[in-house]
Amino acid sequence: MAAELPSPPFIDVPGIANFRGIGGHVDPGLIYRSADPTKASKAGLEKMSKECVESPPRDVRTEADIRESRSVMTLANARATTQPRSDLQHYLGIRVVFDLRSAPEIKRDGPEWAGVAVEDADVFEAYGIQREWVPVFAEKDYGPEQLAKLSSVHKVRLDGLRRRVPRHLEVRRAAYAKIFRHLAQPRPRPILVHCTAGKDRTGVLVALLLLLAGAPDTDIAREYALTDLGLAGLKPLFKERLLKNPALGGDEEGVDNMISSKPENMSATIEMIKEDFGGAERYVTEYCGLSEGEIKLLRQNITEGALQ
């Protein structure tokens, strides 16, 4: 991970891009997000799996410091005196990895799994981490490059993410429901949620969780936009591959737009969740089937220990 990435929320896990917590509105040790983690080094897998045996640093912040940290972007750029850097460098104790990728993505990105059933493509078991394959679309490639092709990237502008999200939420609600139910059980163990880039599918799931946690829409949009920092090292590769595709017409502006994580894209997505689905809580109850009691426990679990 590039040294200039702010910590928090980014965490240096060797071999994994865009690895971070999801902001101060939720328990900082419960939910993590990232790009594809299956190429993590041994050190990265150990950092993910081992549990911290040391007590976390004492919070020495003043009331003014705490108020200052309420913004996700303030949290992302906090000094060590506000949130000690060592607090995010210990082992993470992750016990479940939720993989939102499709079968074609897994097979393409992991040639070592040729001939292996997708649900068995697991590098985590040896480290005591359970892998749950919960694809948003099981048999369609929805990685960044393929999405660009499907969307005629040179015509896509700010509403690209918003146009895709309703189908994601309607068709694959079972994928998100499994994650919600894990977080709605008593004392849920820490999780990592990822897709290929850790951008849109992961971003929508995180947005729903942050809405349930009561985070302001602007903070959710800013959290999504942090992906531009997390993927900075991979963007040149994405762009090079996309521009080689003749169907995209060599449109650099369109390609840049597709691989970016603009806050206004997430703002439009949040608006859609409210207008089309009646908000996050209604989506989780009516579409994902969680009970009021489960939602209450989920909300309690994810906000306990939050910085806000």
CSV table of C-alpha atoms in Angstrom, one decimal:
chain,number,residue,atom,x,y,z
A,1,MET,CA,0.0,0.0,0.0
A,2,ALA,CA,1.3,3.5,-0.8
A,3,ALA,CA,2.8,5.2,2.2
A,4,GLU,CA,0.8,8.4,1.7
A,5,LEU,CA,-2.6,6.7,2.3
A,6,PRO,CA,-4.2,8.1,5.4
A,7,SER,CA,-4.5,5.8,8.4
A,8,PRO,CA,-7.2,5.7,9.6
A,9,PRO,CA,-9.2,4.6,7.6
A,10,PHE,CA,-6.7,2.7,5.4
A,11,ILE,CA,-4.8,-0.2,6.8
A,12,ASP,CA,-1.7,-1.7,5.4
A,13,VAL,CA,-2.4,-5.4,4.7
A,14,PRO,CA,0.4,-6.7,2.4
A,15,GLY,CA,-1.0,-7.9,-0.9
A,16,ILE,CA,-4.4,-6.2,-0.7
A,17,ALA,CA,-5.4,-2.9,-2.3
A,18,ASN,CA,-8.0,-0.5,-0.9
A,19,PHE,CA,-8.1,-2.1,2.5
A,20,ARG,CA,-9.8,0.1,5.1
A,21,GLY,CA,-12.4,0.5,7.8
A,22,ILE,CA,-15.7,2.1,6.9
A,23,GLY,CA,-15.5,5.3,9.1
A,24,GLY,CA,-16.3,6.5,12.5
A,25,HIS,CA,-20.0,5.8,12.5
A,26,VAL,CA,-19.5,2.1,13.1
A,27,ASP,CA,-17.4,-0.1,15.4
A,28,PRO,CA,-13.9,0.4,13.9
A,29,GLY,CA,-13.0,-3.3,14.5
A,30,LEU,CA,-16.0,-5.0,13.0
A,31,ILE,CA,-16.3,-4.2,9.3
A,32,TYR,CA,-13.6,-3.9,6.7
A,33,ARG,CA,-13.7,-3.4,3.0
A,34,SER,CA,-11.1,-4.0,0.2
A,35,ALA,CA,-10.3,-5.0,-3.3
A,36,ASP,CA,-9.8,-8.7,-4.1
A,37,PRO,CA,-7.8,-10.1,-1.1
A,38,THR,CA,-7.0,-13.5,-2.6
A,39,LYS,CA,-3.4,-12.4,-3.5
A,40,ALA,CA,-2.6,-11.4,0.0
A,41,SER,CA,0.9,-12.4,1.2
A,42,LYS,CA,1.4,-14.7,4.2
A,43,ALA,CA,2.0,-11.6,6.3
A,44,GLY,CA,-1.2,-10.1,5.0
A,45,LEU,CA,-3.2,-13.2,5.8
A,46,GLU,CA,-1.7,-13.3,9.3
A,47,LYS,CA,-2.5,-9.7,9.9
A,48,MET,CA,-6.1,-10.4,8.8
A,49,SER,CA,-6.6,-13.5,10.9
A,50,LYS,CA,-4.7,-13.0,14.1
A,51,GLU,CA,-6.4,-11.3,17.0
A,52,CYS,CA,-4.8,-8.4,18.9
A,53,VAL,CA,-3.8,-9.5,22.4
A,54,GLU,CA,-2.8,-6.1,23.6
A,55,SER,CA,-5.2,-3.6,25.0
A,56,PRO,CA,-6.0,-0.8,22.6
A,57,PRO,CA,-4.4,2.6,23.3
A,58,ARG,CA,-6.2,4.7,25.8
A,59,ASP,CA,-8.3,7.4,24.1
A,60,VAL,CA,-6.8,10.7,25.1
A,61,ARG,CA,-8.8,12.9,22.8
A,62,THR,CA,-10.6,15.9,24.2
A,63,GLU,CA,-14.3,16.6,23.6
A,64,ALA,CA,-13.3,19.0,20.9
A,65,ASP,CA,-11.2,16.3,19.2
A,66,ILE,CA,-14.1,13.9,19.2
A,67,ARG,CA,-16.5,16.5,17.7
A,68,GLU,CA,-13.8,17.2,15.1
A,69,SER,CA,-13.6,13.5,14.1
A,70,ARG,CA,-17.3,13.2,13.3
A,71,SER,CA,-16.7,13.8,9.6
A,72,VAL,CA,-15.5,10.8,7.7
A,73,MET,CA,-13.0,12.9,5.9
A,74,THR,CA,-11.7,14.4,9.1
A,75,LEU,CA,-11.4,10.9,10.4
A,76,ALA,CA,-9.4,9.8,7.3
A,77,ASN,CA,-6.9,12.6,7.8
A,78,ALA,CA,-6.7,12.5,11.6
A,79,ARG,CA,-3.4,13.0,13.3
A,80,ALA,CA,-1.9,10.3,15.4
A,81,THR,CA,-2.8,12.4,18.5
A,82,THR,CA,-6.5,12.2,17.6
A,83,GLN,CA,-6.6,8.4,16.8
A,84,PRO,CA,-3.3,6.7,17.6
A,85,ARG,CA,-1.8,5.1,14.4
A,86,SER,CA,-0.8,2.0,16.4
A,87,ASP,CA,-4.5,1.3,17.1
A,88,LEU,CA,-5.0,0.4,13.4
A,89,GLN,CA,-1.7,-1.5,13.0
A,90,HIS,CA,-2.4,-4.5,15.2
A,91,TYR,CA,-3.9,-7.8,14.0
A,92,LEU,CA,-7.5,-7.5,12.8
A,93,GLY,CA,-9.1,-10.8,13.9
A,94,ILE,CA,-11.2,-11.2,10.8
A,95,ARG,CA,-13.2,-14.4,10.9
A,96,VAL,CA,-15.4,-14.2,7.8
A,97,VAL,CA,-14.6,-12.9,4.2
A,98,PHE,CA,-17.7,-12.1,2.1
A,99,ASP,CA,-16.8,-12.3,-1.6
A,100,LEU,CA,-19.2,-10.4,-3.9
A,101,ARG,CA,-17.5,-11.3,-7.1
A,102,SER,CA,-19.0,-13.4,-9.9
A,103,ALA,CA,-17.7,-16.8,-11.0
A,104,PRO,CA,-16.1,-15.4,-14.2
A,105,GLU,CA,-14.2,-12.8,-12.2
A,106,ILE,CA,-12.9,-15.4,-9.8
A,107,LYS,CA,-11.7,-17.6,-12.6
A,108,ARG,CA,-10.2,-14.8,-14.5
A,109,ASP,CA,-8.4,-13.2,-11.5
A,110,GLY,CA,-7.3,-16.6,-10.1
A,111,PRO,CA,-5.9,-18.9,-12.8
A,112,GLU,CA,-4.6,-21.1,-10.0
A,113,TRP,CA,-8.3,-22.1,-9.5
A,114,ALA,CA,-8.7,-23.5,-13.0
A,115,GLY,CA,-10.9,-26.6,-12.7
A,116,VAL,CA,-11.7,-25.9,-9.0
A,117,ALA,CA,-15.3,-25.1,-8.0
A,118,VAL,CA,-15.7,-21.4,-7.4
A,119,GLU,CA,-17.0,-22.0,-3.9
A,120,ASP,CA,-13.9,-24.0,-3.1
A,121,ALA,CA,-11.4,-21.3,-4.3
A,122,ASP,CA,-10.3,-20.5,-0.8
A,123,VAL,CA,-6.9,-19.2,0.5
A,124,PHE,CA,-8.3,-18.3,3.9
A,125,GLU,CA,-9.2,-21.6,5.5
A,126,ALA,CA,-5.7,-22.4,6.6
A,127,TYR,CA,-5.8,-19.1,8.6
A,128,GLY,CA,-9.0,-19.8,10.4
A,129,ILE,CA,-11.1,-17.4,8.2
A,130,GLN,CA,-14.4,-18.6,6.7
A,131,ARG,CA,-15.0,-17.6,3.1
A,132,GLU,CA,-18.6,-16.9,2.1
A,133,TRP,CA,-19.2,-16.6,-1.7
A,134,VAL,CA,-22.2,-14.2,-2.0
A,135,PRO,CA,-22.1,-13.0,-5.6
A,136,VAL,CA,-24.2,-10.0,-6.6
A,137,PHE,CA,-24.3,-11.6,-10.0
A,138,ALA,CA,-23.1,-15.2,-10.0
A,139,GLU,CA,-22.4,-15.8,-13.7
A,140,LYS,CA,-21.7,-12.3,-15.1
A,141,ASP,CA,-18.4,-10.6,-15.0
A,142,TYR,CA,-19.0,-7.3,-13.1
A,143,GLY,CA,-15.4,-6.3,-12.6
A,144,PRO,CA,-14.4,-2.7,-13.4
A,145,GLU,CA,-13.2,-3.4,-17.0
A,146,GLN,CA,-16.3,-5.5,-18.0
A,147,LEU,CA,-18.6,-3.0,-16.5
A,148,ALA,CA,-17.1,-0.3,-18.6
A,149,LYS,CA,-17.6,-2.4,-21.7
A,150,LEU,CA,-21.2,-3.2,-20.8
A,151,SER,CA,-22.0,0.5,-20.1
A,152,SER,CA,-20.5,1.9,-23.3
A,153,VAL,CA,-18.1,3.8,-21.1
A,154,HIS,CA,-17.7,6.7,-23.5
A,155,LYS,CA,-21.4,7.6,-22.9
A,156,VAL,CA,-21.5,7.0,-19.1
A,157,ARG,CA,-21.5,10.1,-16.9
A,158,LEU,CA,-22.3,10.7,-13.2
A,159,ASP,CA,-25.4,8.5,-13.1
A,160,GLY,CA,-23.6,5.3,-14.2
A,161,LEU,CA,-23.5,3.8,-10.7
A,162,ARG,CA,-27.1,4.8,-10.0
A,163,ARG,CA,-28.4,3.1,-13.1
A,164,ARG,CA,-26.8,-0.2,-12.1
A,165,VAL,CA,-27.7,-0.3,-8.5
A,166,PRO,CA,-31.5,-1.0,-8.6
A,167,ARG,CA,-30.9,-4.3,-10.5
A,168,HIS,CA,-28.2,-5.2,-8.0
A,169,LEU,CA,-30.4,-4.6,-5.0
A,170,GLU,CA,-33.5,-6.3,-6.5
A,171,VAL,CA,-31.9,-9.4,-8.1
A,172,ARG,CA,-29.2,-10.3,-5.5
A,173,ARG,CA,-30.7,-9.3,-2.3
A,174,ALA,CA,-29.9,-12.7,-0.8
A,175,ALA,CA,-26.2,-11.8,-1.1
A,176,TYR,CA,-26.5,-8.7,1.1
A,177,ALA,CA,-29.0,-10.4,3.4
A,178,LYS,CA,-26.4,-13.0,4.4
A,179,ILE,CA,-24.1,-10.2,5.4
A,180,PHE,CA,-26.8,-8.4,7.3
A,181,ARG,CA,-27.7,-11.5,9.2
A,182,HIS,CA,-24.1,-12.2,10.2
A,183,LEU,CA,-24.0,-8.7,11.7
A,184,ALA,CA,-27.4,-9.2,13.3
A,185,GLN,CA,-26.3,-12.2,15.5
A,186,PRO,CA,-25.2,-11.8,19.1
A,187,ARG,CA,-21.5,-10.8,19.2
A,188,PRO,CA,-20.7,-11.0,15.5
A,189,ARG,CA,-17.0,-11.6,14.5
A,190,PRO,CA,-15.2,-9.1,12.4
A,191,ILE,CA,-15.7,-9.4,8.6
A,192,LEU,CA,-14.1,-8.3,5.3
A,193,VAL,CA,-16.4,-7.5,2.4
A,194,HIS,CA,-14.9,-7.2,-1.1
A,195,CYS,CA,-15.5,-7.4,-4.8
A,196,THR,CA,-12.8,-7.1,-7.5
A,197,ALA,CA,-11.9,-3.4,-6.9
A,198,GLY,CA,-13.8,-2.9,-3.6
A,199,LYS,CA,-15.6,0.0,-5.3
A,200,ASP,CA,-19.3,-0.2,-6.4
A,201,ARG,CA,-20.8,-3.5,-5.2
A,202,THR,CA,-18.9,-3.2,-1.9
A,203,GLY,CA,-19.7,0.5,-1.8
A,204,VAL,CA,-23.4,-0.1,-2.0
A,205,LEU,CA,-23.3,-2.6,0.8
A,206,VAL,CA,-21.3,-0.2,2.9
A,207,ALA,CA,-23.7,2.6,2.1
A,208,LEU,CA,-26.6,0.5,3.4
A,209,LEU,CA,-24.8,-0.3,6.6
A,210,LEU,CA,-23.9,3.3,7.2
A,211,LEU,CA,-27.4,4.4,6.5
A,212,LEU,CA,-28.6,1.9,9.1
A,213,ALA,CA,-26.0,3.3,11.5
A,214,GLY,CA,-27.4,6.8,11.0
A,215,ALA,CA,-24.5,8.3,9.2
A,216,PRO,CA,-25.2,11.5,7.2
A,217,ASP,CA,-25.5,11.1,3.5
A,218,THR,CA,-22.5,13.4,2.9
A,219,ASP,CA,-20.3,11.3,5.1
A,220,ILE,CA,-21.3,8.1,3.2
A,221,ALA,CA,-20.5,9.8,-0.1
A,222,ARG,CA,-17.1,10.9,1.2
A,223,GLU,CA,-16.4,7.4,2.5
A,224,TYR,CA,-17.1,6.0,-1.0
A,225,ALA,CA,-14.8,8.6,-2.6
A,226,LEU,CA,-11.9,7.3,-0.5
A,227,THR,CA,-11.7,4.4,-3.0
A,228,ASP,CA,-10.0,6.8,-5.4
A,229,LEU,CA,-7.1,6.9,-3.0
A,230,GLY,CA,-7.2,3.2,-2.3
A,231,LEU,CA,-7.1,2.2,-5.9
A,232,ALA,CA,-4.7,4.9,-7.1
A,233,GLY,CA,-1.9,2.3,-7.7
A,234,LEU,CA,-4.2,0.1,-9.9
A,235,LYS,CA,-5.9,2.8,-11.9
A,236,PRO,CA,-3.2,3.1,-14.6
A,237,LEU,CA,-3.6,-0.7,-15.2
A,238,PHE,CA,-7.4,-0.4,-15.4
A,239,LYS,CA,-7.1,2.5,-17.8
A,240,GLU,CA,-4.5,1.0,-20.0
A,241,ARG,CA,-6.6,-2.2,-20.5
A,242,LEU,CA,-9.8,-0.2,-21.2
A,243,LEU,CA,-8.3,2.1,-23.7
A,244,LYS,CA,-7.1,-0.9,-25.7
A,245,ASN,CA,-10.7,-2.0,-26.2
A,246,PRO,CA,-11.8,-0.7,-29.6
A,247,ALA,CA,-15.5,-0.6,-28.5
A,248,LEU,CA,-14.6,2.2,-26.1
A,249,GLY,CA,-13.4,4.6,-28.7
A,250,GLY,CA,-10.2,5.6,-26.9
A,251,ASP,CA,-12.3,8.0,-24.8
A,252,GLU,CA,-10.0,8.9,-21.9
A,253,GLU,CA,-12.5,11.1,-20.2
A,254,GLY,CA,-15.1,8.4,-20.2
A,255,VAL,CA,-12.7,5.8,-19.0
A,256,ASP,CA,-11.5,8.1,-16.2
A,257,ASN,CA,-15.2,8.6,-15.2
A,258,MET,CA,-15.9,4.9,-15.1
A,259,ILE,CA,-13.0,4.0,-12.9
A,260,SER,CA,-13.4,7.0,-10.5
A,261,SER,CA,-15.4,7.0,-7.2
A,262,LYS,CA,-17.0,10.4,-7.2
A,263,PRO,CA,-19.0,11.4,-4.2
A,264,GLU,CA,-21.8,12.6,-6.3
A,265,ASN,CA,-22.2,9.1,-7.7
A,266,MET,CA,-22.9,7.8,-4.2
A,267,SER,CA,-25.1,10.7,-3.4
A,268,ALA,CA,-27.3,9.7,-6.4
A,269,THR,CA,-27.3,6.1,-5.2
A,270,ILE,CA,-28.4,7.0,-1.7
A,271,GLU,CA,-31.2,9.1,-3.2
A,272,MET,CA,-32.3,6.1,-5.3
A,273,ILE,CA,-32.2,3.8,-2.2
A,274,LYS,CA,-34.6,6.2,-0.5
A,275,GLU,CA,-36.9,6.9,-3.5
A,276,ASP,CA,-37.0,3.4,-5.0
A,277,PHE,CA,-36.8,1.2,-1.9
A,278,GLY,CA,-38.1,3.4,0.9
A,279,GLY,CA,-34.7,3.7,2.6
A,280,ALA,CA,-32.1,1.3,3.9
A,281,GLU,CA,-34.3,-0.1,6.8
A,282,ARG,CA,-37.2,-0.8,4.5
A,283,TYR,CA,-34.9,-2.5,2.0
A,284,VAL,CA,-33.4,-4.7,4.7
A,285,THR,CA,-36.8,-5.7,6.1
A,286,GLU,CA,-38.9,-6.1,2.9
A,287,TYR,CA,-36.3,-7.2,0.4
A,288,CYS,CA,-33.8,-9.0,2.6
A,289,GLY,CA,-36.3,-10.4,5.1
A,290,LEU,CA,-34.8,-9.3,8.4
A,291,SER,CA,-37.1,-8.9,11.3
A,292,GLU,CA,-37.4,-5.7,13.4
A,293,GLY,CA,-35.5,-7.5,16.1
A,294,GLU,CA,-32.7,-8.4,13.8
A,295,ILE,CA,-32.4,-4.9,12.5
A,296,LYS,CA,-32.3,-3.6,16.1
A,297,LEU,CA,-29.5,-6.0,17.0
A,298,LEU,CA,-27.6,-5.3,13.8
A,299,ARG,CA,-27.8,-1.5,14.4
A,300,GLN,CA,-26.7,-2.1,18.0
A,301,ASN,CA,-23.8,-4.3,16.9
A,302,ILE,CA,-22.4,-2.0,14.2
A,303,THR,CA,-22.6,1.2,16.2
A,304,GLU,CA,-21.3,-0.1,19.6
A,305,GLY,CA,-17.8,1.3,20.0
A,306,ALA,CA,-18.3,3.8,17.2
A,307,LEU,CA,-16.3,7.1,17.5
A,308,GLN,CA,-19.4,9.2,17.0
